[in-house]
PDB file of C-alpha atoms in Angstrom:
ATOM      1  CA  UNK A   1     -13.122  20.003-184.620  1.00  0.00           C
ATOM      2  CA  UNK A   2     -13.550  18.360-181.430  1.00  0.00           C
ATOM      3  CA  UNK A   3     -11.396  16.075-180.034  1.00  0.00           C
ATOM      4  CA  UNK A   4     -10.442  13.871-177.044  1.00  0.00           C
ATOM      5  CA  UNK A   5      -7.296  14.521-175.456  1.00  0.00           C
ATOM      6  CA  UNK A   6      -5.811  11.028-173.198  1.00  0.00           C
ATOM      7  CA  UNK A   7      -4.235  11.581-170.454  1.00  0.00           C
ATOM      8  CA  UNK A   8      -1.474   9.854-169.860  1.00  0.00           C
ATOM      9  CA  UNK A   9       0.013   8.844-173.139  1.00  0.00           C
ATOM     10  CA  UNK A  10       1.951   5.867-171.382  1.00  0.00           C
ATOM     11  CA  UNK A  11       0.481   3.842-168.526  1.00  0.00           C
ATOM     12  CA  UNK A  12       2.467   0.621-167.119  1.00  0.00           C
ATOM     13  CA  UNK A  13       0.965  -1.620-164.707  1.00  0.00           C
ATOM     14  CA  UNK A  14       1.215  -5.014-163.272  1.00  0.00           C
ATOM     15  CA  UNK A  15      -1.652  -7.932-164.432  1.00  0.00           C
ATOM     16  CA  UNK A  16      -4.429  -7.640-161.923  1.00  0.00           C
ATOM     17  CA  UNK A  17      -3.799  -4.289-161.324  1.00  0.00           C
ATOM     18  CA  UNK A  18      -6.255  -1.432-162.035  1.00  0.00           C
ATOM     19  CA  UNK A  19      -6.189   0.833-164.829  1.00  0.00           C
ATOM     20  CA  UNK A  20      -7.185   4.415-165.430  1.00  0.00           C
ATOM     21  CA  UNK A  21      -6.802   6.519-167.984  1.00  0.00           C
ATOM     22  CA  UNK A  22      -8.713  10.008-168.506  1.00  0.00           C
ATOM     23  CA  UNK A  23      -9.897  12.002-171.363  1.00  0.00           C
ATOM     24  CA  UNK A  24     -10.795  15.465-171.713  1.00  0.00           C
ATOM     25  CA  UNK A  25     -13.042  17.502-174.326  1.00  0.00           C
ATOM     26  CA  UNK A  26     -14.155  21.311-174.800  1.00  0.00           C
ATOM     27  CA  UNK A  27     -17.191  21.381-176.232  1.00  0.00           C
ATOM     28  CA  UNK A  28     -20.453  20.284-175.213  1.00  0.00           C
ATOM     29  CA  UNK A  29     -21.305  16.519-176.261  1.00  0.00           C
ATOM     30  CA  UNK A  30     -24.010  14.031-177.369  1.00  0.00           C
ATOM     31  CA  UNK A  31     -21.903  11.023-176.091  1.00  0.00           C
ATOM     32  CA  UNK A  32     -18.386   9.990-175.801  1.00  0.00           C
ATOM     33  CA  UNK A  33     -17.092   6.738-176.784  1.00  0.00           C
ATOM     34  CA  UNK A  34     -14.162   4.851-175.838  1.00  0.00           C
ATOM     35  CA  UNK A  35     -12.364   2.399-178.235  1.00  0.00           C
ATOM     36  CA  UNK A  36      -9.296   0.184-178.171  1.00  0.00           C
ATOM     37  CA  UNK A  37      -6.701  -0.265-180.961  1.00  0.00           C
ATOM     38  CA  UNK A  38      -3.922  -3.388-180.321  1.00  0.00           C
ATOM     39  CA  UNK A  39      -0.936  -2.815-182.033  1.00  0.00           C
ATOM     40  CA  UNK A  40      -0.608  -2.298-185.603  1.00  0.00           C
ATOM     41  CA  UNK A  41      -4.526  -3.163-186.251  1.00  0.00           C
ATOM     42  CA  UNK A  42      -7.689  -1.241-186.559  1.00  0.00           C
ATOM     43  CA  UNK A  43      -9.614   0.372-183.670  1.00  0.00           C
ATOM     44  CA  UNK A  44     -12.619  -1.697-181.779  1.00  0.00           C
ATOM     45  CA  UNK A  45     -15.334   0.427-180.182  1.00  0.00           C
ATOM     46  CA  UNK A  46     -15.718  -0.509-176.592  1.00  0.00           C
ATOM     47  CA  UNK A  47     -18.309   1.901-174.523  1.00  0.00           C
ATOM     48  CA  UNK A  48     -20.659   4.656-175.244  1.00  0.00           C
ATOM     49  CA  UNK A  49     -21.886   6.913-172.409  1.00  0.00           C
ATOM     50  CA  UNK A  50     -24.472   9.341-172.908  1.00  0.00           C
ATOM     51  CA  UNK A  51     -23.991  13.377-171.676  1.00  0.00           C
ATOM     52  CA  UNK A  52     -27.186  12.692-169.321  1.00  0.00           C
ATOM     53  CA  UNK A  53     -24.852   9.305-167.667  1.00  0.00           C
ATOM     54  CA  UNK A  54     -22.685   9.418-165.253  1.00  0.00           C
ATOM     55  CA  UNK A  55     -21.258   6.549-165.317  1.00  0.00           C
ATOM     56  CA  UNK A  56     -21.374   3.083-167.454  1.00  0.00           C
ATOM     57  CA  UNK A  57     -20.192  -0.837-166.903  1.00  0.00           C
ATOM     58  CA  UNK A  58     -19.513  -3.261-169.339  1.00  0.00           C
ATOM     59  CA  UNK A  59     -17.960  -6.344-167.870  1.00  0.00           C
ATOM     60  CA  UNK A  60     -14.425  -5.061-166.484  1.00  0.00           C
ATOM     61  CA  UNK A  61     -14.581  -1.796-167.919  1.00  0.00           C
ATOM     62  CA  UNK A  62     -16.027   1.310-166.538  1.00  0.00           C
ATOM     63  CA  UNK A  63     -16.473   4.457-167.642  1.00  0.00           C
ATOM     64  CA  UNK A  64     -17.589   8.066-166.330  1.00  0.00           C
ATOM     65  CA  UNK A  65     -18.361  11.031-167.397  1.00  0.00           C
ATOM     66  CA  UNK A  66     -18.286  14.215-165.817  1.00  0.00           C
ATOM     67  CA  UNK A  67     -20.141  16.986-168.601  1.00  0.00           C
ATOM     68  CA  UNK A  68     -19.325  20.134-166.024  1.00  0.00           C
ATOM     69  CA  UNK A  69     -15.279  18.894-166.183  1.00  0.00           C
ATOM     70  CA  UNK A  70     -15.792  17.968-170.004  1.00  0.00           C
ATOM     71  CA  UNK A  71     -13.873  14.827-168.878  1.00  0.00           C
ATOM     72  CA  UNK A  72     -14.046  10.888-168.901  1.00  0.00           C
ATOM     73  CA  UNK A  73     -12.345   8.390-167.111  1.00  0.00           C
ATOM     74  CA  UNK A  74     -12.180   4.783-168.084  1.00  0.00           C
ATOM     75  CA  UNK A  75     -11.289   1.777-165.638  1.00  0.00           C
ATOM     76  CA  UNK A  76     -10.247  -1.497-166.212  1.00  0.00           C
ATOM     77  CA  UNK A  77     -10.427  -3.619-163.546  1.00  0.00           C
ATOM     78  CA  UNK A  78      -8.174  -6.510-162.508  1.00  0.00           C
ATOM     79  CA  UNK A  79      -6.007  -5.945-165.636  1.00  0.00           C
ATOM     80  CA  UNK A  80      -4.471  -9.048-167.882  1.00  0.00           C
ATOM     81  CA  UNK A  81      -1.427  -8.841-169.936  1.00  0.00           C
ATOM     82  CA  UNK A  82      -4.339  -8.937-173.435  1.00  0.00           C
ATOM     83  CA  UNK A  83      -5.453  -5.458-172.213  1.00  0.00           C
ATOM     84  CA  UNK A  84      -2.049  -4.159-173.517  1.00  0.00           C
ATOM     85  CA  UNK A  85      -3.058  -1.997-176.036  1.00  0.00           C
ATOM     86  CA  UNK A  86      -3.825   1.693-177.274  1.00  0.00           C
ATOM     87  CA  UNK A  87      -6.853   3.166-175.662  1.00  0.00           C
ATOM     88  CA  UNK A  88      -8.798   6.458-177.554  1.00  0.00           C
ATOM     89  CA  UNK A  89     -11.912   8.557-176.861  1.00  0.00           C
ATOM     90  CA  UNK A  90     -14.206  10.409-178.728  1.00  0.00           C
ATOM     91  CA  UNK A  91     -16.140  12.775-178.044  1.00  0.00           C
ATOM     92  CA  UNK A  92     -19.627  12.763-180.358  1.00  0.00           C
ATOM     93  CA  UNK A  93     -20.754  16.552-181.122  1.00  0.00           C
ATOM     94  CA  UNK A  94     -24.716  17.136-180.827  1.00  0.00           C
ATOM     95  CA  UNK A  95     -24.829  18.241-184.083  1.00  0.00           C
ATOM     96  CA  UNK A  96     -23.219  15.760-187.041  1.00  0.00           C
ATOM     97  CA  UNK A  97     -21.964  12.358-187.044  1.00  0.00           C
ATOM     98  CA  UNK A  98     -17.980  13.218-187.127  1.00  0.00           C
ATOM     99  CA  UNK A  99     -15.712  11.695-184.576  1.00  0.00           C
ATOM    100  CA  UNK A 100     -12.141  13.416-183.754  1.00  0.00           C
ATOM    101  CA  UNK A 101      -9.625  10.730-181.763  1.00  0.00           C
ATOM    102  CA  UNK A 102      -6.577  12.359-180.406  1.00  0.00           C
ATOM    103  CA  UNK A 103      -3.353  10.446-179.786  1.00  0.00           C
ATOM    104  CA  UNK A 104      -4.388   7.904-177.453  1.00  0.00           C
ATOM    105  CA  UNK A 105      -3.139   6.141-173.975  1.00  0.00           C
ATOM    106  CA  UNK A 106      -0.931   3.384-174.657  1.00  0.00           C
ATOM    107  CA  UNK A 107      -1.730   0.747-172.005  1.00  0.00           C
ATOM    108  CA  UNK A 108       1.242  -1.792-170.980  1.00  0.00           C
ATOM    109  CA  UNK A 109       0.129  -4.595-168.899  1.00  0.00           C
ATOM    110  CA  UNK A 110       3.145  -6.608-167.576  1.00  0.00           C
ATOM    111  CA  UNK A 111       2.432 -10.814-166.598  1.00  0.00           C
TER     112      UNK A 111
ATOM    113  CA  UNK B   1     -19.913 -11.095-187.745  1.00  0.00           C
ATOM    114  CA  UNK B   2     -19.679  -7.580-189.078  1.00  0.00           C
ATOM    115  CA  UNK B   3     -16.624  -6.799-191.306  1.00  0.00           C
ATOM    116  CA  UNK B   4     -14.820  -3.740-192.858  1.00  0.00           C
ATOM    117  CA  UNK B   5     -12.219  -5.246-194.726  1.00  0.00           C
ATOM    118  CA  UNK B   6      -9.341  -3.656-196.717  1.00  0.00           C
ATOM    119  CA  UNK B   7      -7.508  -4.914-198.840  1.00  0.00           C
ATOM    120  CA  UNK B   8      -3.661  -4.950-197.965  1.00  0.00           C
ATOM    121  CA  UNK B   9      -2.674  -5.238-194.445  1.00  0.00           C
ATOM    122  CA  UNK B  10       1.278  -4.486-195.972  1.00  0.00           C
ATOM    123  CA  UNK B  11       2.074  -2.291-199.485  1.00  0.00           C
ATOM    124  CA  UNK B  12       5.373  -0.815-200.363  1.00  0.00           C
ATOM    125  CA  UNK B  13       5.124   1.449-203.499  1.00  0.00           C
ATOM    126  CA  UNK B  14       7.580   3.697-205.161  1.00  0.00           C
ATOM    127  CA  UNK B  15       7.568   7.303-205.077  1.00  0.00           C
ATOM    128  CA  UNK B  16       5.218   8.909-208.030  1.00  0.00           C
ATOM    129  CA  UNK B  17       3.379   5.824-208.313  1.00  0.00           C
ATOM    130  CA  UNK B  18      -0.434   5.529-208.608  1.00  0.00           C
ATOM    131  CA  UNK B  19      -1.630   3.920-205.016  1.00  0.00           C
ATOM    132  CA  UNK B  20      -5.330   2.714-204.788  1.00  0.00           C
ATOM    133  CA  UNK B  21      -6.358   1.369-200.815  1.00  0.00           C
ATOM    134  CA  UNK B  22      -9.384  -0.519-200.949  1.00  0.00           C
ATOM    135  CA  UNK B  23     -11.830  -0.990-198.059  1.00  0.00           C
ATOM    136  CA  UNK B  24     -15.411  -2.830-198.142  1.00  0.00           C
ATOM    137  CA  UNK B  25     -17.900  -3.019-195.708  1.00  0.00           C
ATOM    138  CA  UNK B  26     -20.584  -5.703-195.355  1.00  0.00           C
ATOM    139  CA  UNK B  27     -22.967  -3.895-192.861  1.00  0.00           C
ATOM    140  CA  UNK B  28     -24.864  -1.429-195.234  1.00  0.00           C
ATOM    141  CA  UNK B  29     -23.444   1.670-193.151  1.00  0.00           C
ATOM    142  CA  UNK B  30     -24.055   4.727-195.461  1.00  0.00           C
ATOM    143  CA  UNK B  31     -20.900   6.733-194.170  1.00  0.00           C
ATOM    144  CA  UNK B  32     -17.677   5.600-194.820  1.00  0.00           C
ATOM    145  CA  UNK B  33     -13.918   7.357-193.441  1.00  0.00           C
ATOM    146  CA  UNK B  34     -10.464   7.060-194.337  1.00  0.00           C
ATOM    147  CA  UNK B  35      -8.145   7.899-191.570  1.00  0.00           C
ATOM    148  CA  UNK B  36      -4.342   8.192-191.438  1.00  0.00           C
ATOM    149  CA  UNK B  37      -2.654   7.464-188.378  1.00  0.00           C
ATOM    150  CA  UNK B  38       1.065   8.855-187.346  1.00  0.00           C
ATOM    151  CA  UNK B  39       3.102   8.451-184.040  1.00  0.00           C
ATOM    152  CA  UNK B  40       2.247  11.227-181.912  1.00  0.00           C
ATOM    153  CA  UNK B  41      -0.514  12.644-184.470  1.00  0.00           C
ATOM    154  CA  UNK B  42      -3.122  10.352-183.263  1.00  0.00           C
ATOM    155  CA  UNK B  43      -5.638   9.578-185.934  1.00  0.00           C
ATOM    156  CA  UNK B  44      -6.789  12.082-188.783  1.00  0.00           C
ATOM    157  CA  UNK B  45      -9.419  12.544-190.802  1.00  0.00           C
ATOM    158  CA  UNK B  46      -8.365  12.474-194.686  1.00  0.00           C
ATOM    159  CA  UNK B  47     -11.835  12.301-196.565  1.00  0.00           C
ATOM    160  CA  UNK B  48     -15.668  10.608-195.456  1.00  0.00           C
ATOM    161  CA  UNK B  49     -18.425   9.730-197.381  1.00  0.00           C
ATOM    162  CA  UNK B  50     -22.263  10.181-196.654  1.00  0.00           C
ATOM    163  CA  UNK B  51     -23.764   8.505-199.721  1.00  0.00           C
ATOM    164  CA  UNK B  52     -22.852   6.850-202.932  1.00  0.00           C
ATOM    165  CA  UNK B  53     -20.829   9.402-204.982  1.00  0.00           C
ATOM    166  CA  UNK B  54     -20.857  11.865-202.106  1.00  0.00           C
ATOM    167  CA  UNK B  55     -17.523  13.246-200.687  1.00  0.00           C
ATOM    168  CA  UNK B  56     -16.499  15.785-198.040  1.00  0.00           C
ATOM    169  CA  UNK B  57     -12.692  16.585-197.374  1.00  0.00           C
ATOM    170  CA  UNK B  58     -12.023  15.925-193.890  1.00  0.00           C
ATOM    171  CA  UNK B  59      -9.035  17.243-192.281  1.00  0.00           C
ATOM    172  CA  UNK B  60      -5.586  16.890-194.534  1.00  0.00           C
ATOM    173  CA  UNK B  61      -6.738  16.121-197.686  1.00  0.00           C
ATOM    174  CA  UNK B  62      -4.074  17.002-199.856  1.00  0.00           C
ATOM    175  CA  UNK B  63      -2.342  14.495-202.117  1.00  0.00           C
ATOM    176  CA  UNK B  64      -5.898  12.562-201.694  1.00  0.00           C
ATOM    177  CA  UNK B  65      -8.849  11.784-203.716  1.00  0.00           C
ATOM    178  CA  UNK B  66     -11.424   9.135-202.809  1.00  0.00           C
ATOM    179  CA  UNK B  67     -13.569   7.065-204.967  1.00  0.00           C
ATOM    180  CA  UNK B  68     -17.495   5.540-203.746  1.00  0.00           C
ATOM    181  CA  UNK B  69     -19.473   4.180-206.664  1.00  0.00           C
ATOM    182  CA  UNK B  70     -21.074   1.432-204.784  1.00  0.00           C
ATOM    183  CA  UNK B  71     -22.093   1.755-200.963  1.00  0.00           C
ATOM    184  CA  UNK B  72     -20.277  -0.824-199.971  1.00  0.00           C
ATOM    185  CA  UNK B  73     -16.777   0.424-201.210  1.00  0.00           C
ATOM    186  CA  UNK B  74     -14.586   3.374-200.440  1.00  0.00           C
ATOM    187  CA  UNK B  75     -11.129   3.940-202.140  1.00  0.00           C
ATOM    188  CA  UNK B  76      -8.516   5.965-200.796  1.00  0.00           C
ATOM    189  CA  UNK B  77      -5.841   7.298-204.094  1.00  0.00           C
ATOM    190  CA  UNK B  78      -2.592   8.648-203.355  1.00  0.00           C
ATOM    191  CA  UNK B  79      -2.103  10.532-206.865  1.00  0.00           C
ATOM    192  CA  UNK B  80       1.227  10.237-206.945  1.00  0.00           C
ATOM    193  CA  UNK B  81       2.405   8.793-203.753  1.00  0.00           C
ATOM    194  CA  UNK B  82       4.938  10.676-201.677  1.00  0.00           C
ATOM    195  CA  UNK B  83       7.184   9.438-198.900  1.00  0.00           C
ATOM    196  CA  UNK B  84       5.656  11.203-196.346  1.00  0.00           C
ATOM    197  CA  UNK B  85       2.691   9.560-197.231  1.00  0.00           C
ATOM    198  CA  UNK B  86       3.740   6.517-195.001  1.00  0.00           C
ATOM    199  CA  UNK B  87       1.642   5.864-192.787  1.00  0.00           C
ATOM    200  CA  UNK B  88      -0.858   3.443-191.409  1.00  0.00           C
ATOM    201  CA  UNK B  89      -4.380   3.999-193.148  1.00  0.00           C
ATOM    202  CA  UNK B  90      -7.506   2.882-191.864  1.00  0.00           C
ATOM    203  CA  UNK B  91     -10.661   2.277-193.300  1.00  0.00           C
ATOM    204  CA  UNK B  92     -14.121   2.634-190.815  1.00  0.00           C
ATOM    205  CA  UNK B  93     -18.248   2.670-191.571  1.00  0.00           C
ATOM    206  CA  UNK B  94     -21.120   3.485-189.724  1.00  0.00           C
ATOM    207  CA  UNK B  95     -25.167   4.563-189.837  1.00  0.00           C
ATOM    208  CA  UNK B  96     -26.185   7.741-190.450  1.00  0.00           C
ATOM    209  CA  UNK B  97     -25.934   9.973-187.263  1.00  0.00           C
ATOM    210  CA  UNK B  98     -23.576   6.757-185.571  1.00  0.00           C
ATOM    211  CA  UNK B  99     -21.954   9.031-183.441  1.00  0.00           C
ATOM    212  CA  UNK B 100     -24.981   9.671-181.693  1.00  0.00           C
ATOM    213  CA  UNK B 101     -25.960   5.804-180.500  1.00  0.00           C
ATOM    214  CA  UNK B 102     -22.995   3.719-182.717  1.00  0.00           C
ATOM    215  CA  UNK B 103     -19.745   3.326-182.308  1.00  0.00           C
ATOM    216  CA  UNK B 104     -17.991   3.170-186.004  1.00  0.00           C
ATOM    217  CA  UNK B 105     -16.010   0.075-187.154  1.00  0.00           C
ATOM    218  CA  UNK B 106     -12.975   0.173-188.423  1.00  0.00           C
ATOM    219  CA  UNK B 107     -10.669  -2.195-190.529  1.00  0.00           C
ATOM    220  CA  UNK B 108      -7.308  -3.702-189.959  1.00  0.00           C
ATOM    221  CA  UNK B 109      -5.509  -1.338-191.326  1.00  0.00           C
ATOM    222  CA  UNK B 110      -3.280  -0.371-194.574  1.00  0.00           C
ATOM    223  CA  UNK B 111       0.679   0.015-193.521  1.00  0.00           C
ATOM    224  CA  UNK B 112       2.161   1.860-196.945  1.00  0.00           C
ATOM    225  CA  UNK B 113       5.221   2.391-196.980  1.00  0.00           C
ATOM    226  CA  UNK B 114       6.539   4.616-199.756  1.00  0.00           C
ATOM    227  CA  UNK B 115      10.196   4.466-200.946  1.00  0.00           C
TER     228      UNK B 115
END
C-alpha cells in the first residue's frame, strides 16, 4: 500500500524558529495530506495539496510538493512551543479512498 | 463542531477477555477505520468500513473483528484480548472518495492496555 515516509523522525528547535520536515512517496498520487497528532490523542488533518500544486499556505504552515521527486515538504514558520507535536503525511492514491501514514516526525519546540 | 468520539480514552483488560472499543461519528461519513498505533510502527490499518454492514480487512487483522449496524457506529472486538494487543487504537470517518478532496477525522484515541 502506499505510504508516506517522514523524514526526520526527531526534529528539535527553538520557539520562533523554522521548521521543516519532508515526506517521501513511490507511487503516483491524487493528493497528499499532512496531519498533526499531539501526544497521546487522535490525529487532526492540517493541509491537502493537489498532484497539479506546487505549493500550498495555510496561515503558518506551508507545504510543497514536488510529483517528479515523489516528495513533500512542510514548513512551519516562526514556531511556538504548542507546535510540539507528531507530524504525518499521506499520500492519497488516484484510485480508492485508503490512506497509509508511516511513523511520523516528532516535532519538539523548546520556549 | 464535528466529532468522532470513542468511548474510553483509558481501558485495562485481562488477558482472554472479551474487549469491545466503541467509536461514533456525528458527520454522516459513510467510511469508517480502526487504526492501531505502535512506537516505531507508525499507524496501521486493522479493518474499514464502506457502508452499513460492509467490512474489508485492512492491514493486520488478526485477533480482530469489527461490528457496523448503524452508520454512525463502528466497533473494534479483540476476541480474546492478548497482551500484545496494547496499543493505542484510533477510531477515524470520512466521505466517500475523502482521500481525494477530505482529510479524515479521527478520535481521541483508545489506550488498552492488556495484562
Amino acid at each position: 500500500s502506499q505510504q508516506g515516509e517522514e523524514d526526520p523522525q526527531a526534529l528539535s528547535i527553538q520557539e520562533g524558529e523554522n521548521a521543516t520536515m519532508n515526506c517521501s512517496y513511490k507511487t503516483s498520487i491524487n493528493n497528499l495530506q499532512w496531519y498533526r497528532q499531539n501526544s497521546g490523542r487522535g490525529l487532526v488533518h492540517l493541509i491537502l495539496i493537489r498532484s497539479n500544486e506546487r505549493e500550498k499556505h495555510s496561515g503558518r504552515l506551508r507545504v510543497t510538493l514536488d510529483t517528479s521527486k515523489k516528495s513533500s515538504s512542510l514548513l512551519i514558520t516562526a514556531s511556538r512551543a504548542a507546535d510540539t507535536a507528531s507530524y504525518f503525511c499521506a499520500p492519497a492514491r488516484n484510485a480508492g479512498n485508503m490512506l497509509t501514514f508511516g511513523g511520523g516526525t516528532r516535532l519538539m519546540v523548546k520556549p | 463542531d464535528v466529532k468522532v468520539t470513542q468511548s474510553s480514552r483509558y481501558l485495562v483488560k485481562r488477558t482472554g477477555e472479551k474487549v469491545f472499543l466503541e467509536c461514533v461519528q456525528d458527520m454522516d461519513h459513510e467510511n469508517m477505520f480502526w487504526y492501531r498505533q505502535d512506537p516505531g510502527l507508525g499507524l496501521r490499518l486493522i479493518y474499514f468500513s464502506y457502508d452499513v454492514k460492509m467490512k474489508e480487512k485492512g492491514d493486520i487483522p488478526e485477533g480482530y473483528s469489527v461490528s457496523r449496524e448503524k452508520k454512525e457506529r463502528f466497533s473494534l472486538i479483540l476476541e480474546s484480548a492478548s497482551t500484545n494487543q496494547t496499543s493505542m487504537y484510533l477510531c477515524a470517518s470520512s466521505f466517500p472518495q475523502a482521500s481525494l478532496n477530505y482529510g479524515y477525522t479521527f478520535g481521541s484515541g483508545t489506550r488498552l492496555t492488556v495484562v
